[in-house]
Structure formats: structure tokens, C-alpha cells
CSV table of C-alpha atoms in Angstrom, one decimal:
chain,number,residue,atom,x,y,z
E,1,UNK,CA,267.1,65.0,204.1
E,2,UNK,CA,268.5,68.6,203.7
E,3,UNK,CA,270.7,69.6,200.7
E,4,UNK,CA,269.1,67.2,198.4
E,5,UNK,CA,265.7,68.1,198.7
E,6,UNK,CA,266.6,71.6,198.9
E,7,UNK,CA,267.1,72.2,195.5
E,8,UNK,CA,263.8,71.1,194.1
E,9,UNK,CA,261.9,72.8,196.1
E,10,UNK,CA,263.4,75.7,195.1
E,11,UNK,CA,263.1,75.3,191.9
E,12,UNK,CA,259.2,75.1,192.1
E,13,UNK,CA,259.4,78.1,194.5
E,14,UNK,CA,261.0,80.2,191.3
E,15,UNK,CA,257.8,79.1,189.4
E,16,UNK,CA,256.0,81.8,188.2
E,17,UNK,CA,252.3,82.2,189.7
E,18,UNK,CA,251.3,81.7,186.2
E,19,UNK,CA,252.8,78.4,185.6
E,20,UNK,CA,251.6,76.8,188.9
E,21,UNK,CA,247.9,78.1,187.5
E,22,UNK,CA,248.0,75.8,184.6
E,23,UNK,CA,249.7,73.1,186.1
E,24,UNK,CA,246.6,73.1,188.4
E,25,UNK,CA,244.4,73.5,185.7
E,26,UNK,CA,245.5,71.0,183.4
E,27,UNK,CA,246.6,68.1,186.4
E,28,UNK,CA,242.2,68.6,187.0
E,29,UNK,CA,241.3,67.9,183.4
E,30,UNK,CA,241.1,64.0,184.1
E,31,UNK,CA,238.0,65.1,186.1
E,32,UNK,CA,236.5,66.4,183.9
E,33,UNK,CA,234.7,63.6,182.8
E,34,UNK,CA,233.1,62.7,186.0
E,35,UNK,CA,232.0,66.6,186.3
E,36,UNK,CA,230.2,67.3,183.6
E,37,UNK,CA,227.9,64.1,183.4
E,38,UNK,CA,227.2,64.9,187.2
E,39,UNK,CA,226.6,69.1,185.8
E,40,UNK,CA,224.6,67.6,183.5
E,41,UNK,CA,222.8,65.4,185.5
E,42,UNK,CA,222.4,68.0,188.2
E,43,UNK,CA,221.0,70.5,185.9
E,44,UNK,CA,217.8,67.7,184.1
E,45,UNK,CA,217.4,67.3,188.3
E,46,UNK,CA,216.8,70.8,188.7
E,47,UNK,CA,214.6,72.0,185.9
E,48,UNK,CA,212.7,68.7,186.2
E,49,UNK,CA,212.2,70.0,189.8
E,50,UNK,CA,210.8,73.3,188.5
E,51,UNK,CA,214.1,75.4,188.9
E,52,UNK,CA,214.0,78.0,186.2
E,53,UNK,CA,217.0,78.1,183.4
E,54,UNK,CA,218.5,81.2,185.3
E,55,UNK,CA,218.1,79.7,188.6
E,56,UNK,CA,219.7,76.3,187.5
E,57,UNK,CA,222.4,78.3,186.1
E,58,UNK,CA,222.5,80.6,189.3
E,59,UNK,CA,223.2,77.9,191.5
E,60,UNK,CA,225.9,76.2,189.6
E,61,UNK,CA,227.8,79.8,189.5
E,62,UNK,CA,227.5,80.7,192.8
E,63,UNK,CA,227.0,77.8,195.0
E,64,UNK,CA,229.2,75.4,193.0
E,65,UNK,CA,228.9,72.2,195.1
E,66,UNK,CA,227.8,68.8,193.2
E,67,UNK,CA,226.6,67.3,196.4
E,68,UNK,CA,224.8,70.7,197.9
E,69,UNK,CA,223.2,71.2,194.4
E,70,UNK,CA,221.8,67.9,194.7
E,71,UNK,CA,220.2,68.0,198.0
E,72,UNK,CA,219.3,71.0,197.1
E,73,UNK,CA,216.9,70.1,194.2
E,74,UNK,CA,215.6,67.4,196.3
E,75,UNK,CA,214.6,69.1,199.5
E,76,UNK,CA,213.2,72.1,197.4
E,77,UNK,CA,211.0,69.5,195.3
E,78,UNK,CA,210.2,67.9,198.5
E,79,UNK,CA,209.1,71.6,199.8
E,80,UNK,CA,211.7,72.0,202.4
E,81,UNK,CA,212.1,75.3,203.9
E,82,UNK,CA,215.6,77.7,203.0
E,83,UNK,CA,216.9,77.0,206.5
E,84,UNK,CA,216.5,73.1,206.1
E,85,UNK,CA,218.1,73.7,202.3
E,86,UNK,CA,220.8,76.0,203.9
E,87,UNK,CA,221.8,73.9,206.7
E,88,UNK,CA,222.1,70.6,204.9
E,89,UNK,CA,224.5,72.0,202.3
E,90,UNK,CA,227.0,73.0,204.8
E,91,UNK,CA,226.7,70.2,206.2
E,92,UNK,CA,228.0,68.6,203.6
E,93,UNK,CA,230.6,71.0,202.7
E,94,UNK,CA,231.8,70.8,206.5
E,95,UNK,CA,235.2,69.6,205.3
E,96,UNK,CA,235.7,73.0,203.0
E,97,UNK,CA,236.9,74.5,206.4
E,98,UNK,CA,239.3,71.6,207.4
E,99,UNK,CA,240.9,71.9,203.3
E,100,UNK,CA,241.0,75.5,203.2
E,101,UNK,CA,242.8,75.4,207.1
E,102,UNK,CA,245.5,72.6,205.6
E,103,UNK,CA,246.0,75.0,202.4
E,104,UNK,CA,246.8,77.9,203.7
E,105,UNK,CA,248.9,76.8,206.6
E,106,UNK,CA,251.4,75.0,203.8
E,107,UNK,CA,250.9,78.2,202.2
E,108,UNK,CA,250.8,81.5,203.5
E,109,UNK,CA,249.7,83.7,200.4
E,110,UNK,CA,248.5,87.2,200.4
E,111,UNK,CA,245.0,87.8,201.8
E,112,UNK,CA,243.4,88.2,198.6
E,113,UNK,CA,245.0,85.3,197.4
E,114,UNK,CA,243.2,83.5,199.7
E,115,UNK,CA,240.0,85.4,198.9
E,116,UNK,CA,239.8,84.5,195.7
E,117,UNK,CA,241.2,80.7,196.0
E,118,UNK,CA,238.5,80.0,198.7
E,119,UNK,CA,235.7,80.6,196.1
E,120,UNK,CA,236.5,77.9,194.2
E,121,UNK,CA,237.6,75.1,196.7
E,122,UNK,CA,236.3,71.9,196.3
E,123,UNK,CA,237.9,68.2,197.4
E,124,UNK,CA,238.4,67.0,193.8
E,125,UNK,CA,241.0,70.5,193.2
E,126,UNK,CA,242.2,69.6,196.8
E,127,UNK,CA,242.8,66.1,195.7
E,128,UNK,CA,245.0,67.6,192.6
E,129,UNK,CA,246.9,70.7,194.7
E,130,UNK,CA,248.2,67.9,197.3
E,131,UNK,CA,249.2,65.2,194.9
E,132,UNK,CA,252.2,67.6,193.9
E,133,UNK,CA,253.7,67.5,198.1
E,134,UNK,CA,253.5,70.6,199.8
E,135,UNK,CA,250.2,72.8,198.4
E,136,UNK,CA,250.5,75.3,196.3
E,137,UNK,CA,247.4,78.0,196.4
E,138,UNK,CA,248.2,79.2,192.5
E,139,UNK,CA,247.8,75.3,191.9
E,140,UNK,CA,244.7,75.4,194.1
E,141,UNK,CA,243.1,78.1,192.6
E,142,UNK,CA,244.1,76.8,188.6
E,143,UNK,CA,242.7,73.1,189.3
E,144,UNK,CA,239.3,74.8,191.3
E,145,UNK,CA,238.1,77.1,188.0
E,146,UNK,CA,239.8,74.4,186.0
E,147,UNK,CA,236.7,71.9,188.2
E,148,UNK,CA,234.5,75.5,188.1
E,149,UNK,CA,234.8,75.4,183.8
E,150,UNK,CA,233.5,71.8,183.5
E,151,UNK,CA,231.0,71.6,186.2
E,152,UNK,CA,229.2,75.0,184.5
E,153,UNK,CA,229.9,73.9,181.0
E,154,UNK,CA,227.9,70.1,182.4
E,155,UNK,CA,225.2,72.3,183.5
E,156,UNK,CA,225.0,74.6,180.9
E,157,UNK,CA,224.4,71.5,178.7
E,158,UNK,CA,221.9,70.3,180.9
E,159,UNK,CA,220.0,72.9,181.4
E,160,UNK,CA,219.8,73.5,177.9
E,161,UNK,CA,218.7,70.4,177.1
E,162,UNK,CA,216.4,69.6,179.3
E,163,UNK,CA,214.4,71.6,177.8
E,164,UNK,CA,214.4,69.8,174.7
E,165,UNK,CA,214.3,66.6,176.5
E,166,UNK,CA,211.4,64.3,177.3
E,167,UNK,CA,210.4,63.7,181.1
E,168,UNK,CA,213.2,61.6,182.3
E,169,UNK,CA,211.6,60.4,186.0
E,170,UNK,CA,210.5,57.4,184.0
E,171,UNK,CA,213.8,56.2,184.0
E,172,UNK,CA,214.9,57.0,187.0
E,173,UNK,CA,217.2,60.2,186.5
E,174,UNK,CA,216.5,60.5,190.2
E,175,UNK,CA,218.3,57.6,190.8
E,176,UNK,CA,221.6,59.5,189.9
E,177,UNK,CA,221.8,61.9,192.5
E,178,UNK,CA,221.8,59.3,195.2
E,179,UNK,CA,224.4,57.1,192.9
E,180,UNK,CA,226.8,60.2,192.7
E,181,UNK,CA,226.5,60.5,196.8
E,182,UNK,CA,228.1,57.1,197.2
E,183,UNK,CA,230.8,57.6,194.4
E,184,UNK,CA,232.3,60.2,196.9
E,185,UNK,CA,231.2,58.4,199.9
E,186,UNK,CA,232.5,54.8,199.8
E,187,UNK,CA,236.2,56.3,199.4
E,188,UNK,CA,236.0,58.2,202.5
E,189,UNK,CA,235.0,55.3,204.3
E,190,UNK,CA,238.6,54.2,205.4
E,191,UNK,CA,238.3,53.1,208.9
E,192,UNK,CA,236.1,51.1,211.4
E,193,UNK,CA,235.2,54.6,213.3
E,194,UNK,CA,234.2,55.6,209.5
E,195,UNK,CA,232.4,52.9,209.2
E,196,UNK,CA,230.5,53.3,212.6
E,197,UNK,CA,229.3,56.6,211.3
E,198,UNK,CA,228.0,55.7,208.2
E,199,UNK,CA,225.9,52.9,209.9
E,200,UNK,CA,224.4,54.9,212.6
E,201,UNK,CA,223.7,57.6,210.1
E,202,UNK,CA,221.7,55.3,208.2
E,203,UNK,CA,219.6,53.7,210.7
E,204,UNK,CA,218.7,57.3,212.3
E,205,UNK,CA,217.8,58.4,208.5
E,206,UNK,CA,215.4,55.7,208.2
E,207,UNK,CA,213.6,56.5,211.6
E,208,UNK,CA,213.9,60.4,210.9
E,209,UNK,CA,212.4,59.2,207.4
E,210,UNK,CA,209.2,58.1,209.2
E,211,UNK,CA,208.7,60.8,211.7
E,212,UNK,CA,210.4,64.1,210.6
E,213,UNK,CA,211.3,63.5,207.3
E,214,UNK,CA,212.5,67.3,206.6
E,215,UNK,CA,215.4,66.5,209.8
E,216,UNK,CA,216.1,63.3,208.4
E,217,UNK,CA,219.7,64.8,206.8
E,218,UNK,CA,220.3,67.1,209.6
E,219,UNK,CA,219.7,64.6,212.5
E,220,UNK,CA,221.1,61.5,210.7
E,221,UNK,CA,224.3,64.2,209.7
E,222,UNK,CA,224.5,64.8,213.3
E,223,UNK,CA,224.3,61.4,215.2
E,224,UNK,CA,226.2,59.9,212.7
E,225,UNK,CA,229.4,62.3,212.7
E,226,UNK,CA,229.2,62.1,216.6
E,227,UNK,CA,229.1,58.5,216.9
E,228,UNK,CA,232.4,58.0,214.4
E,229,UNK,CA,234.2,61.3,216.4
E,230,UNK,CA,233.6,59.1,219.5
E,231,UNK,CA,234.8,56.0,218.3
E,232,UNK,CA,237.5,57.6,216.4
E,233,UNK,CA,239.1,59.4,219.8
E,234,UNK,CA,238.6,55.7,221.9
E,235,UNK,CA,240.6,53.8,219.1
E,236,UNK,CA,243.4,56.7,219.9
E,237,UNK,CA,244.3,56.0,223.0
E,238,UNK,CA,246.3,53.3,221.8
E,239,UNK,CA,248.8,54.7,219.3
E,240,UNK,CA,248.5,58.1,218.7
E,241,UNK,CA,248.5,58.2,215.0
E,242,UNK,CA,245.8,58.6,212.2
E,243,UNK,CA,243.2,61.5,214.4
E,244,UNK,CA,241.4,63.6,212.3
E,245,UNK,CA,242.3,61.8,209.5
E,246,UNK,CA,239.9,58.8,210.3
E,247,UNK,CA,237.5,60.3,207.9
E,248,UNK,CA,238.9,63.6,206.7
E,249,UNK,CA,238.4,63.5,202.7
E,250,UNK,CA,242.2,63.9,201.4
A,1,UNK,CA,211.2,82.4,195.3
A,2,UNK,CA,211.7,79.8,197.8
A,3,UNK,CA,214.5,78.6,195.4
A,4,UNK,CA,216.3,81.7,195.1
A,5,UNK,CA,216.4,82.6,198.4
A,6,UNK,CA,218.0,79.0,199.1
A,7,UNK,CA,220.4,79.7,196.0
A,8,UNK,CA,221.2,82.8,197.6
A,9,UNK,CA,221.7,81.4,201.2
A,10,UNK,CA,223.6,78.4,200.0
A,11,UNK,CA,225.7,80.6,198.2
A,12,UNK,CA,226.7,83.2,201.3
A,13,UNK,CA,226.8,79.8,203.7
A,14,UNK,CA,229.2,78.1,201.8
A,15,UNK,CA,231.5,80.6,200.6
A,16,UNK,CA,231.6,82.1,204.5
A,17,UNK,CA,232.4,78.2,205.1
A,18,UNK,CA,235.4,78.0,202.2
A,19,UNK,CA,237.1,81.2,203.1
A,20,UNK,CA,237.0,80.5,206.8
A,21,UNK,CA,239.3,78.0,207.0
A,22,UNK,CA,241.9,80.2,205.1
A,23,UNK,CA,241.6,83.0,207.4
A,24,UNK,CA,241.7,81.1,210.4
A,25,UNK,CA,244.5,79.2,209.3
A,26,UNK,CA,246.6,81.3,211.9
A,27,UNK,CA,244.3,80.7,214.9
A,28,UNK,CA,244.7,76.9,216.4
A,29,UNK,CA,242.1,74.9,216.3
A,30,UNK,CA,241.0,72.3,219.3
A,31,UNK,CA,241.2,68.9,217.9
A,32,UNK,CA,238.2,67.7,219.2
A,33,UNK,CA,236.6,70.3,216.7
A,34,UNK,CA,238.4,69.1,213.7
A,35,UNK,CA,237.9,65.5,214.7
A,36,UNK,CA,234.3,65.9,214.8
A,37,UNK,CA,233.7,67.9,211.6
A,38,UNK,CA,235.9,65.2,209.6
A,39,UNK,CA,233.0,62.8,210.1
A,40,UNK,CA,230.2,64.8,209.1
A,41,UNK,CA,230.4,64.5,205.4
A,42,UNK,CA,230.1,61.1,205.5
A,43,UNK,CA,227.4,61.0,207.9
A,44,UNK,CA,225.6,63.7,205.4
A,45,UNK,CA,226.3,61.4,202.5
A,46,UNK,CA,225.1,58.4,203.8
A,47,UNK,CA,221.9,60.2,205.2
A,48,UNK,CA,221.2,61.9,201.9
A,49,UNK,CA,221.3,58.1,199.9
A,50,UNK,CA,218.9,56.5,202.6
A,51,UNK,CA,216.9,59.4,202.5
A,52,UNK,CA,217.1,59.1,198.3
A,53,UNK,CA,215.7,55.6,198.4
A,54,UNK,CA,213.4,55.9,201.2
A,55,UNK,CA,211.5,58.2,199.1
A,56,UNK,CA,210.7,55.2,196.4
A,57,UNK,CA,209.2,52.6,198.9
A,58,UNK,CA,208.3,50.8,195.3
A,59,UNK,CA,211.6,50.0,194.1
A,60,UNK,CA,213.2,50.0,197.2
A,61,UNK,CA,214.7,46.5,196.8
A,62,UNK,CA,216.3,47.2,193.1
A,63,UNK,CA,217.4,50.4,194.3
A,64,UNK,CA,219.1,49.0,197.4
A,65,UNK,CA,220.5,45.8,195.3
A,66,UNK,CA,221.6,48.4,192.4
A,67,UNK,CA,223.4,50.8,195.0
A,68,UNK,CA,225.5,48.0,196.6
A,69,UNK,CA,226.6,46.9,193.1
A,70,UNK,CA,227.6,50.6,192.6
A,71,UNK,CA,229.6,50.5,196.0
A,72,UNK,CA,230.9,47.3,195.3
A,73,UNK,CA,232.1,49.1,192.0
A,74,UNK,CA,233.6,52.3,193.2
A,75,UNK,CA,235.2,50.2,196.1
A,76,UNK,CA,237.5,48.2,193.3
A,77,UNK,CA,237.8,51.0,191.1
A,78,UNK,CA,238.0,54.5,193.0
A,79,UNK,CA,236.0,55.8,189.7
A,80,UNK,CA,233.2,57.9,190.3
A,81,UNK,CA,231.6,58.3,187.2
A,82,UNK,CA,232.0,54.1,187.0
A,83,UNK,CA,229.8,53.7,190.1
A,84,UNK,CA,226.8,55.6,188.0
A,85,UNK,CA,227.1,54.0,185.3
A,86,UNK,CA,227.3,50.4,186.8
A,87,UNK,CA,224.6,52.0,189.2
A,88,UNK,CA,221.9,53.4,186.5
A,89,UNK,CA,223.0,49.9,184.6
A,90,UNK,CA,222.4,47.6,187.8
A,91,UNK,CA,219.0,49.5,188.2
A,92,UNK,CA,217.9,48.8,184.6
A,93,UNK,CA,218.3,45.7,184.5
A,94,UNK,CA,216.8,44.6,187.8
A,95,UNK,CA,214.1,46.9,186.8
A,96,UNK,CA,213.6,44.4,183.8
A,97,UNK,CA,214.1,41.0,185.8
């Protein structure tokens, strides 16, 4: 337990900021080729929704979250108010504050470190920075612009040209966005208290769908998440393992 | 204008959401809290994909049939971009049956 795993860590401690960048960077290249379909697919969603070039580009730069940017070109087609657009993509990001928390408590980096690594989070560079054991932010930050690269290079396509491009709705582009919600969904859903969530969520999105469709994320987000938190904390009274992690996404 | 405004919103939201969790690293955090938020993705998801096909009442059905195909895919396979391919290729093809 002590002198043998001493050593190694040690060693990777000695490596240079530098090299744990393009170790990041690199280990995130597999990814690639699930981000930049989704970039592009993101970006034909958003100028067939009426998004200018600059604003599909905007969003990809700044707000650089495949599942935000998606709700985000629905609801806005749909005519949702900013709040409503706001809202729902933090709701989805929610677990941003739960990776950045478990990041920099294995690592306590300089504040600007942080600063700067916290720009590009996202659970796919998470997923890479904790393969490697304890997190390393340089690794972090290299595997996030390494995710940031392909994801504006997807859209940059995209946007380009769907310009070019015929109307796609006749084949159902808008069938992709919902498609690339339950590629990241059905791995999270690990447990029955998961499980509970994603089934009470659904039936309060229908009803919401009916009635106030523009609440229907935020009020199925909400019941949905409280119904698995409750189940999750009854199913620990008995051992006390496995909390947060229920439905936590890495 | 509605759009950039969201842009810009989404954009201050999220990064005040990202950095948080760095800066608070320090601070503890009651578990409940943590507990609660680890379910709201997935409660988000799921909402956004009914949502999704709700909006289609005229395909429902192959869109339903095609996205349990795509679950059933990404289930087995843990590959993302697998589950929209054998999602858009589900839908096709039910589309033409």
C-alpha cells in the first residue's frame, strides 16, 4: 500500500504541466468522432431553426454544451422565452458543479488554473482526466480544448454547409437531437433509484406536454430528480455505500 | 435577438455553473444537495426526448419504436455515436414499412 505506490505517483507528479496537457488531449481524441457528427448535427439544427452563421458559431464558442445547444435550438424554434432557454440548460449541466467539486479537491491547483480549466469542462474530458486515478487539472484542461477543437471544428462544418445544403426536416434531422439525448442518458441510468427518475420524468413531460408545454423540461427536470434523490436516500439506509453516485455521470 | 440574448445567458449561466464547483471545492457540501443534483441530468434528458417526440404526434409510434432500438443499442455497446446511427437507421426504415 505505501512504498510501492509511492514511487509512481511521484513520477507523474515530476511531469511537466506540458506533458499532462497532451496526454489529456490526445487520451480525448477517440471522441472525437462522436463530437463532431453531433457539432455538425447541432449546427444544420440551428440554422435550419433560423440561427444566423455568427450566432451558430457564437453558441458553440461560448456556451459549449452538446446537450444545452440542443435544447437550445429547440425551445428557441419553439419560441420559448431566454429564461425558459437559460434555465433548462443548467439544468442539464447541473452535474458541471459536482465534476468541477471532485476535480479540484484531488487537485488543488492555482486559482487561475482553475479559472481557465472550468471553461472547458464537460463529462466526456471528465470521463478521460479520471480514467488515469487521481485527476489531474493540466490533463483536465488538455482533454476539454482537446473536446472544445472537435466540437467547433463539427460546427464550423455544419454551419458552413448548411448553407449549401437542401432542407433536411424531410428526413428527419430533428430526430437527431433527441437520439444524441439518450446516447448520454441510457449510461447514466445505473440503478433502480435512476431508473425511478427517468420514469417519473417522462410521465410528468407528457402531462406538462399537454398543458404547459414551455415547463415541460423544467417541471419534468424537477419531479423527476426529486423522485430518484428520494428513492436513492431510502435504499441507503441499508448499507451505506453507493450515495450520490446513484446517478452521478462518472 | 431573442437568440443572442439566450446565447449570452446560457453562456454566463453555465460558465458561473463550471467554475463554481472549483471554487467551492474548499467549502463542504450537505449531501443531500449533491444527492439531489446527481439526478437531475437524467431527469433533464429524459424530459427533453419525450418532449422531442411529443412534438411529432404523426410519427410518434416509429419514433418511439426507433428510440428504444437506439437504447437497446447504446445499452450493449456504450457507443454514442452507434445509438444515432442505429437510431436515424431504425427510423428510416420503419418510416418505409
Amino acid at each position: 500500500m505505501q512504498h510501492s505506490e509511492t514511487l509512481p505517483v511521484t513520477n507523474t507528479t515530476s511531469e511537466t504541466s506540458r506533458a499532462l496537457f497532451r496526454r489529456g488531449f490526445v487520451s480525448l481524441m477517440p471522441l472525437w468522432a462522436g463530437a463532431i457528427p453531433v457539432g455538425i448535427a447541432y449546427a444544420v439544427a440551428a440554422r435550419g431553426a433560423g440561427l444566423s452563421f455568427f450566432q451558430t458559431e457564437l453558441m458553440s464558442l461560448t456556451v459549449f454544451s452538446a446537450a444545452a445547444q440542443l435544447s437550445a435550438v429547440a425551445l428557441l424554434a419553439s419560441g420559448s422565452p431566454v429564461i425558459v432557454v437559460m434555465l433548462t440548460a443548467l439544468s442539464l449541466n447541473l452535474q458541471a458543479f459536482l465534476l468541477g467539486l471532485t476535480a479540484a479537491r484531488s487537485d488543488r491547483a492555482p486559482r487561475l488554473r482553475r479559472l481557465l480549466t472550468a471553461y472547458f469542462l464537460t463529462d466526456g474530458a471528465f470521463a478521460v482526466a479520471v480514467t488515469g486515478g487521481r485527476i489531474r487539472l493540466p490533463v483536465l484542461l488538455g482533454a476539454g480544448v482537446s473536446m472544445f477543437a472537435s466540437w467547433n471544428a463539427g460546427t464550423l462544418i455544419g454551419a458552413s454547409a448548411g448553407a449549401i445544403l437542401p432542407d433536411l426536416a424531410p428526413i428527419g434531422v430533428d430526430f437527431v437531437a433527441p437520439l444524441t439525448f439518450l446516447a448520454v442518458l441510457v449510461p447514466l441510468v445505473r440503478s433502480r433509484p435512476a431508473l425511478l427518475a427517468v420514469l417519473v420524468a417522462a410521465l410528468t413531460a407528457l402531462a406538462l406536454k399537454q398543458t404547459v408545454p414551455d415547463l415541460t423540461v423544467l417541471g419534468a427536470g424537477l419531479t423527476g430528480s426529486v423522485a430518484g434523490a428520494w428513492a436513492s436516500s431510502r435504499g441507503d439506509r441499508q448499507p451505506a455505500t453507493s450515495t450520490a453516485r446513484d446517478g452521478a455521470a462518472s | 435577438m431573442t437568440a443572442l440574448w439566450a446565447i449570452l445567458a446560457m453562456a454566463a449561466g453555465l460558465y458561473v455553473l463550471r467554475v463554481s464547483g472549483f471554487l467551492l471545492a474548499d467549502l463542504p457540501v450537505p449531501e443531500q444537495w449533491t444527492r439531489w443534483l446527481s439526478f437531475v441530468p437524467i431527469a433533464t434528458l429524459t424530459a427533453l426526448i419525450v418532449s422531442s417526440i411529443a412534438s411529432r404526434p404523426d410519427q410518434s409510434v416509429i419514433r418511439v419504436l426507433a428510440a428504444l432500438g437506439a437504447a437497446l443499442v447504446v445499452w450493449r455497446t456504450r457507443r454514442m455515436w452507434l445509438c444515432i446511427v442505429a437510431g436515424m437507421g431504425f427510423y428510416w426504415v420503419l418510416r418505409l414499412v
